[in-house]
mmCIF file of C-alpha atoms in Angstrom:
data_model
loop_
_atom_site.group_PDB
_atom_site.id
_atom_site.type_symbol
_atom_site.label_atom_id
_atom_site.label_comp_id
_atom_site.label_asym_id
_atom_site.label_seq_id
_atom_site.Cartn_x
_atom_site.Cartn_y
_atom_site.Cartn_z
ATOM 1 C CA GLY A 1 0.959 8.188 8.462
ATOM 2 C CA GLU A 2 -1.074 5.097 7.715
ATOM 3 C CA ASN A 3 -0.223 1.854 9.478
ATOM 4 C CA VAL A 4 -1.691 -1.531 8.546
ATOM 5 C CA GLU A 5 -1.537 -4.546 10.843
ATOM 6 C CA GLN A 6 -2.293 -8.018 9.488
ATOM 7 C CA HIS A 7 -3.048 -11.258 11.344
ATOM 8 C CA PRO A 8 -2.281 -14.085 11.488
ATOM 9 C CA SER A 9 1.214 -14.264 10.019
ATOM 10 C CA THR A 10 0.721 -17.933 9.150
ATOM 11 C CA LEU A 11 -2.448 -19.952 8.623
ATOM 12 C CA SER A 12 -2.792 -23.655 7.925
ATOM 13 C CA VAL A 13 -6.143 -25.187 6.913
ATOM 14 C CA GLN A 14 -7.414 -28.426 5.476
ATOM 15 C CA GLU A 15 -8.589 -28.452 1.894
ATOM 16 C CA GLY A 16 -12.263 -27.501 1.784
ATOM 17 C CA ASP A 17 -12.162 -25.473 4.994
ATOM 18 C CA SER A 18 -12.507 -21.692 5.153
ATOM 19 C CA ALA A 19 -9.685 -19.231 5.813
ATOM 20 C CA VAL A 20 -9.994 -15.753 7.289
ATOM 21 C CA ILE A 21 -7.276 -13.091 7.346
ATOM 22 C CA LYS A 22 -7.793 -9.854 9.247
ATOM 23 C CA CYS A 23 -6.301 -6.373 8.902
ATOM 24 C CA THR A 24 -6.630 -3.144 10.831
ATOM 25 C CA TYR A 25 -5.688 0.317 9.619
ATOM 26 C CA SER A 26 -4.978 3.538 11.457
ATOM 27 C CA ASP A 27 -5.925 6.404 9.111
ATOM 28 C CA SER A 28 -9.694 6.963 9.062
ATOM 29 C CA ALA A 29 -9.298 8.810 5.726
ATOM 30 C CA SER A 30 -8.291 5.576 3.946
ATOM 31 C CA ASN A 31 -10.936 4.633 1.416
ATOM 32 C CA TYR A 32 -9.490 1.848 -0.753
ATOM 33 C CA PHE A 33 -8.568 -1.628 0.509
ATOM 34 C CA PRO A 34 -7.117 -4.190 -1.912
ATOM 35 C CA TRP A 35 -5.908 -7.726 -1.274
ATOM 36 C CA TYR A 36 -2.977 -9.255 -3.121
ATOM 37 C CA LYS A 37 -1.892 -12.856 -3.538
ATOM 38 C CA GLN A 38 1.757 -13.675 -4.038
ATOM 39 C CA GLU A 39 2.880 -17.130 -5.063
ATOM 40 C CA LEU A 40 6.437 -18.197 -4.354
ATOM 41 C CA GLY A 41 8.914 -16.274 -6.505
ATOM 42 C CA LYS A 42 6.171 -14.338 -8.278
ATOM 43 C CA ARG A 43 4.870 -10.799 -8.208
ATOM 44 C CA PRO A 44 1.843 -9.815 -6.077
ATOM 45 C CA GLN A 45 -1.446 -10.082 -7.956
ATOM 46 C CA LEU A 46 -4.633 -8.197 -7.083
ATOM 47 C CA ILE A 47 -7.399 -10.664 -6.158
ATOM 48 C CA ILE A 48 -10.121 -8.415 -4.775
ATOM 49 C CA ASP A 49 -10.593 -4.867 -3.525
ATOM 50 C CA ILE A 50 -13.209 -2.861 -1.687
ATOM 51 C CA ARG A 51 -13.954 0.813 -1.370
ATOM 52 C CA SER A 52 -15.135 2.530 1.781
ATOM 53 C CA ASN A 53 -18.683 3.044 0.523
ATOM 54 C CA VAL A 54 -19.235 -0.737 0.447
ATOM 55 C CA GLY A 55 -19.410 -3.133 3.396
ATOM 56 C CA GLU A 56 -18.853 -6.409 1.582
ATOM 57 C CA LYS A 57 -17.774 -7.668 -1.809
ATOM 58 C CA LYS A 58 -17.710 -11.218 -3.192
ATOM 59 C CA ASP A 59 -16.023 -12.865 -6.125
ATOM 60 C CA GLN A 60 -16.707 -16.593 -6.326
ATOM 61 C CA ARG A 61 -14.894 -18.201 -3.354
ATOM 62 C CA ILE A 62 -13.357 -15.009 -1.982
ATOM 63 C CA ALA A 63 -15.007 -12.158 -0.145
ATOM 64 C CA VAL A 64 -13.872 -9.063 1.669
ATOM 65 C CA THR A 65 -15.693 -7.283 4.484
ATOM 66 C CA LEU A 66 -15.044 -3.781 5.755
ATOM 67 C CA ASN A 67 -15.939 -2.214 9.100
ATOM 68 C CA LYS A 68 -15.128 1.488 8.828
ATOM 69 C CA THR A 69 -16.099 2.249 12.413
ATOM 70 C CA ALA A 70 -13.661 -0.283 13.799
ATOM 71 C CA LYS A 71 -11.152 0.353 11.000
ATOM 72 C CA HIS A 72 -10.709 -3.249 10.073
ATOM 73 C CA PHE A 73 -11.271 -5.397 7.010
ATOM 74 C CA SER A 74 -11.047 -9.109 6.386
ATOM 75 C CA LEU A 75 -10.475 -11.578 3.557
ATOM 76 C CA HIS A 76 -12.577 -14.735 3.532
ATOM 77 C CA ILE A 77 -11.727 -17.716 1.345
ATOM 78 C CA THR A 78 -14.252 -20.548 1.280
ATOM 79 C CA GLU A 79 -13.770 -24.122 0.075
ATOM 80 C CA THR A 80 -10.016 -23.702 0.063
ATOM 81 C CA GLN A 81 -7.943 -25.573 -2.506
ATOM 82 C CA PRO A 82 -4.206 -26.391 -2.573
ATOM 83 C CA GLU A 83 -3.712 -23.716 -5.262
ATOM 84 C CA ASP A 84 -4.848 -21.111 -2.726
ATOM 85 C CA SER A 85 -1.563 -21.682 -0.881
ATOM 86 C CA ALA A 86 0.372 -18.409 -1.115
ATOM 87 C CA VAL A 87 1.222 -15.242 0.800
ATOM 88 C CA TYR A 88 -1.676 -12.800 1.065
ATOM 89 C CA PHE A 89 -1.243 -9.074 1.652
ATOM 90 C CA CYS A 90 -3.818 -6.511 2.646
ATOM 91 C CA ALA A 91 -3.281 -2.824 1.937
ATOM 92 C CA ALA A 92 -4.912 0.547 2.462
ATOM 93 C CA SER A 93 -4.739 3.875 0.674
ATOM 94 C CA ILE A 94 -6.412 7.242 0.249
ATOM 95 C CA THR A 95 -7.566 7.712 -3.328
ATOM 96 C CA GLY A 96 -9.225 10.484 -5.252
ATOM 97 C CA SER A 97 -8.313 13.896 -6.577
ATOM 98 C CA GLY A 98 -5.240 15.347 -4.900
ATOM 99 C CA ASN A 99 -4.192 12.081 -3.273
ATOM 100 C CA THR A 100 -1.273 9.835 -4.155
ATOM 101 C CA GLY A 101 -3.059 6.478 -4.061
ATOM 102 C CA LYS A 102 0.026 4.986 -2.412
ATOM 103 C CA LEU A 103 -0.661 1.630 -0.818
ATOM 104 C CA ILE A 104 0.532 0.798 2.687
ATOM 105 C CA PHE A 105 0.731 -2.971 3.065
ATOM 106 C CA GLY A 106 0.256 -5.316 5.971
ATOM 107 C CA GLN A 107 3.002 -7.746 6.901
ATOM 108 C CA GLY A 108 1.518 -10.658 4.976
ATOM 109 C CA THR A 109 -0.114 -13.997 5.827
ATOM 110 C CA THR A 110 1.311 -17.280 4.603
ATOM 111 C CA LEU A 111 -1.638 -19.575 3.873
ATOM 112 C CA GLN A 112 -1.037 -23.288 3.579
ATOM 113 C CA VAL A 113 -3.869 -25.490 2.352
ATOM 114 C CA LYS A 114 -3.256 -29.151 3.156
ATOM 115 C CA PRO A 115 -4.700 -31.708 0.726
ATOM 116 C CA ASN B 1 1.436 -4.608 -24.016
ATOM 117 C CA ALA B 2 4.191 -5.651 -21.594
ATOM 118 C CA GLY B 3 2.729 -4.016 -18.450
ATOM 119 C CA VAL B 4 5.485 -3.209 -15.954
ATOM 120 C CA THR B 5 9.015 -4.325 -16.761
ATOM 121 C CA GLN B 6 11.874 -4.304 -14.271
ATOM 122 C CA THR B 7 15.557 -4.669 -15.053
ATOM 123 C CA PRO B 8 17.715 -6.345 -13.944
ATOM 124 C CA LYS B 9 16.028 -9.425 -12.423
ATOM 125 C CA PHE B 10 19.004 -10.367 -10.272
ATOM 126 C CA ARG B 11 22.099 -8.534 -9.098
ATOM 127 C CA VAL B 12 24.909 -9.051 -6.619
ATOM 128 C CA LEU B 13 26.713 -5.947 -5.403
ATOM 129 C CA LYS B 14 29.667 -5.400 -3.159
ATOM 130 C CA THR B 15 29.270 -3.044 -0.227
ATOM 131 C CA GLY B 16 29.824 0.527 -1.386
ATOM 132 C CA GLN B 17 29.002 -0.081 -5.036
ATOM 133 C CA SER B 18 26.244 1.825 -6.774
ATOM 134 C CA MET B 19 23.545 0.702 -9.161
ATOM 135 C CA THR B 20 20.301 1.759 -10.793
ATOM 136 C CA LEU B 21 17.144 -0.308 -11.095
ATOM 137 C CA LEU B 22 14.903 0.511 -14.041
ATOM 138 C CA CYS B 23 11.126 0.288 -14.103
ATOM 139 C CA ALA B 24 9.227 0.829 -17.338
ATOM 140 C CA GLN B 25 5.454 0.760 -17.899
ATOM 141 C CA ASP B 26 3.499 0.975 -21.126
ATOM 142 C CA MET B 27 0.005 1.506 -19.682
ATOM 143 C CA ASN B 28 0.166 5.304 -19.591
ATOM 144 C CA HIS B 29 -0.139 5.181 -15.797
ATOM 145 C CA GLU B 30 0.335 8.415 -13.886
ATOM 146 C CA TYR B 31 1.617 6.984 -10.613
ATOM 147 C CA MET B 32 4.660 4.794 -10.036
ATOM 148 C CA TYR B 33 6.091 3.268 -6.867
ATOM 149 C CA TRP B 34 9.139 1.437 -5.582
ATOM 150 C CA TYR B 35 8.782 -1.106 -2.745
ATOM 151 C CA ARG B 36 11.143 -3.450 -1.016
ATOM 152 C CA GLN B 37 10.025 -6.824 0.299
ATOM 153 C CA ASP B 38 11.707 -8.471 3.255
ATOM 154 C CA PRO B 39 10.557 -11.626 5.086
ATOM 155 C CA GLY B 40 7.917 -10.897 7.709
ATOM 156 C CA MET B 41 7.784 -7.186 6.869
ATOM 157 C CA GLY B 42 5.500 -7.085 3.881
ATOM 158 C CA LEU B 43 6.054 -4.534 1.157
ATOM 159 C CA ARG B 44 7.445 -1.215 2.313
ATOM 160 C CA LEU B 45 7.256 1.902 0.179
ATOM 161 C CA ILE B 46 10.626 3.461 -0.661
ATOM 162 C CA HIS B 47 9.741 6.330 -3.012
ATOM 163 C CA TYR B 48 6.895 7.141 -5.325
ATOM 164 C CA SER B 49 5.923 9.509 -8.123
ATOM 165 C CA VAL B 50 2.563 10.990 -9.037
ATOM 166 C CA GLY B 51 3.711 12.278 -12.401
ATOM 167 C CA GLU B 52 6.589 12.998 -14.731
ATOM 168 C CA GLY B 53 9.226 15.114 -13.002
ATOM 169 C CA THR B 54 7.816 14.553 -9.483
ATOM 170 C CA THR B 55 9.004 12.235 -6.727
ATOM 171 C CA ALA B 56 8.297 11.844 -3.012
ATOM 172 C CA LYS B 57 9.598 9.831 -0.062
ATOM 173 C CA GLY B 58 7.825 6.775 1.223
ATOM 174 C CA GLU B 59 8.233 4.793 4.458
ATOM 175 C CA VAL B 60 11.891 3.757 4.030
ATOM 176 C CA PRO B 61 13.653 6.242 1.700
ATOM 177 C CA ASP B 62 17.103 6.408 3.317
ATOM 178 C CA GLY B 63 19.940 5.213 1.092
ATOM 179 C CA TYR B 64 17.875 5.440 -2.109
ATOM 180 C CA ASN B 65 17.230 8.079 -4.745
ATOM 181 C CA VAL B 66 14.759 8.126 -7.595
ATOM 182 C CA SER B 67 14.067 9.963 -10.812
ATOM 183 C CA ARG B 68 11.153 10.128 -13.207
ATOM 184 C CA LEU B 69 12.311 12.080 -16.212
ATOM 185 C CA LYS B 70 9.856 10.327 -18.524
ATOM 186 C CA LYS B 71 6.302 9.291 -17.662
ATOM 187 C CA GLN B 72 6.911 5.665 -18.531
ATOM 188 C CA ASN B 73 10.140 5.212 -16.553
ATOM 189 C CA PHE B 74 10.919 5.284 -12.835
ATOM 190 C CA LEU B 75 14.517 4.731 -11.759
ATOM 191 C CA LEU B 76 15.695 3.650 -8.318
ATOM 192 C CA GLY B 77 19.312 4.354 -7.419
ATOM 193 C CA LEU B 78 21.520 3.019 -4.660
ATOM 194 C CA GLU B 79 24.476 5.369 -4.249
ATOM 195 C CA SER B 80 26.523 3.243 -1.838
ATOM 196 C CA ALA B 81 25.030 -0.195 -1.308
ATOM 197 C CA ALA B 82 24.896 -1.702 2.183
ATOM 198 C CA PRO B 83 24.102 -5.280 3.263
ATOM 199 C CA SER B 84 20.866 -3.955 4.832
ATOM 200 C CA GLN B 85 19.665 -3.195 1.302
ATOM 201 C CA THR B 86 19.649 -6.881 0.400
ATOM 202 C CA SER B 87 16.036 -7.392 -0.566
ATOM 203 C CA VAL B 88 13.562 -8.018 -3.356
ATOM 204 C CA TYR B 89 12.547 -4.769 -5.025
ATOM 205 C CA PHE B 90 9.192 -4.353 -6.724
ATOM 206 C CA CYS B 91 8.074 -1.534 -8.941
ATOM 207 C CA ALA B 92 4.376 -0.842 -9.443
ATOM 208 C CA SER B 93 2.242 1.584 -11.384
ATOM 209 C CA SER B 94 -1.372 2.661 -11.150
ATOM 210 C CA ILE B 95 -4.132 4.915 -12.356
ATOM 211 C CA SER B 96 -4.671 6.381 -15.748
ATOM 212 C CA ARG B 97 -6.325 9.748 -16.193
ATOM 213 C CA GLY B 98 -10.089 9.413 -16.062
ATOM 214 C CA SER B 99 -9.953 5.951 -14.537
ATOM 215 C CA VAL B 100 -11.210 4.908 -11.116
ATOM 216 C CA ASP B 101 -9.146 1.716 -11.057
ATOM 217 C CA TYR B 102 -6.606 2.241 -8.300
ATOM 218 C CA GLY B 103 -5.154 -1.247 -8.304
ATOM 219 C CA TYR B 104 -1.449 -1.656 -8.795
ATOM 220 C CA THR B 105 0.268 -3.491 -11.606
ATOM 221 C CA PHE B 106 3.528 -4.904 -10.283
ATOM 222 C CA GLY B 107 6.746 -5.675 -12.089
ATOM 223 C CA SER B 108 8.340 -9.098 -11.697
ATOM 224 C CA GLY B 109 10.835 -7.905 -9.099
ATOM 225 C CA THR B 110 14.604 -7.510 -8.747
ATOM 226 C CA ARG B 111 16.454 -9.709 -6.297
ATOM 227 C CA LEU B 112 19.409 -7.722 -4.966
ATOM 228 C CA THR B 113 22.126 -9.138 -2.747
ATOM 229 C CA VAL B 114 24.750 -6.872 -1.195
ATOM 230 C CA VAL B 115 27.822 -8.684 0.107
#
């Protein structure tokens, strides 16, 4: 089955710096890669996602890149702010007719943005 | 429109006791999932359902059972609770017929402690 590895497990940056979180997946059939942000005591919230027919996607200060050949994808946060501090999860799934769409998650990255 | 509602929010069980966690969604989603979240291990899939009356095992199904008798409800049962089942449990749902939005909507979680 699918396996998703996420690095680093913790990341500390200064406010205004960039943060990068990387994930690798094992199943080459995976075609949907979302990222979730989870604040302390809250539920995970979808922040951005990418499908396998796209190499990069941006939404204001966040971007995700996908390298299908190497089977890895990354989350980039620019101009970090203290409110970006949270746990971030990557995930992978196989979507489409006949598939379950079940997400397999990485282990999570705790991002701390220091003021 | 409440989204995904989980009950209860907190519970303390004694070893060997049983309980049922309820997940209800009002978005007419086809798919529903149960995850457990433990520190450093991300979100691990317990069981999932791709439609009313269907269920399937995820990554860590042992010690749990599920039922989906109605489309909007997905129940997670612990027959004989063990301390290893102390965790935060999240329910999620996704995908409506005709939609290409595969992102999950999560419930607010249930914090379960088994003593």
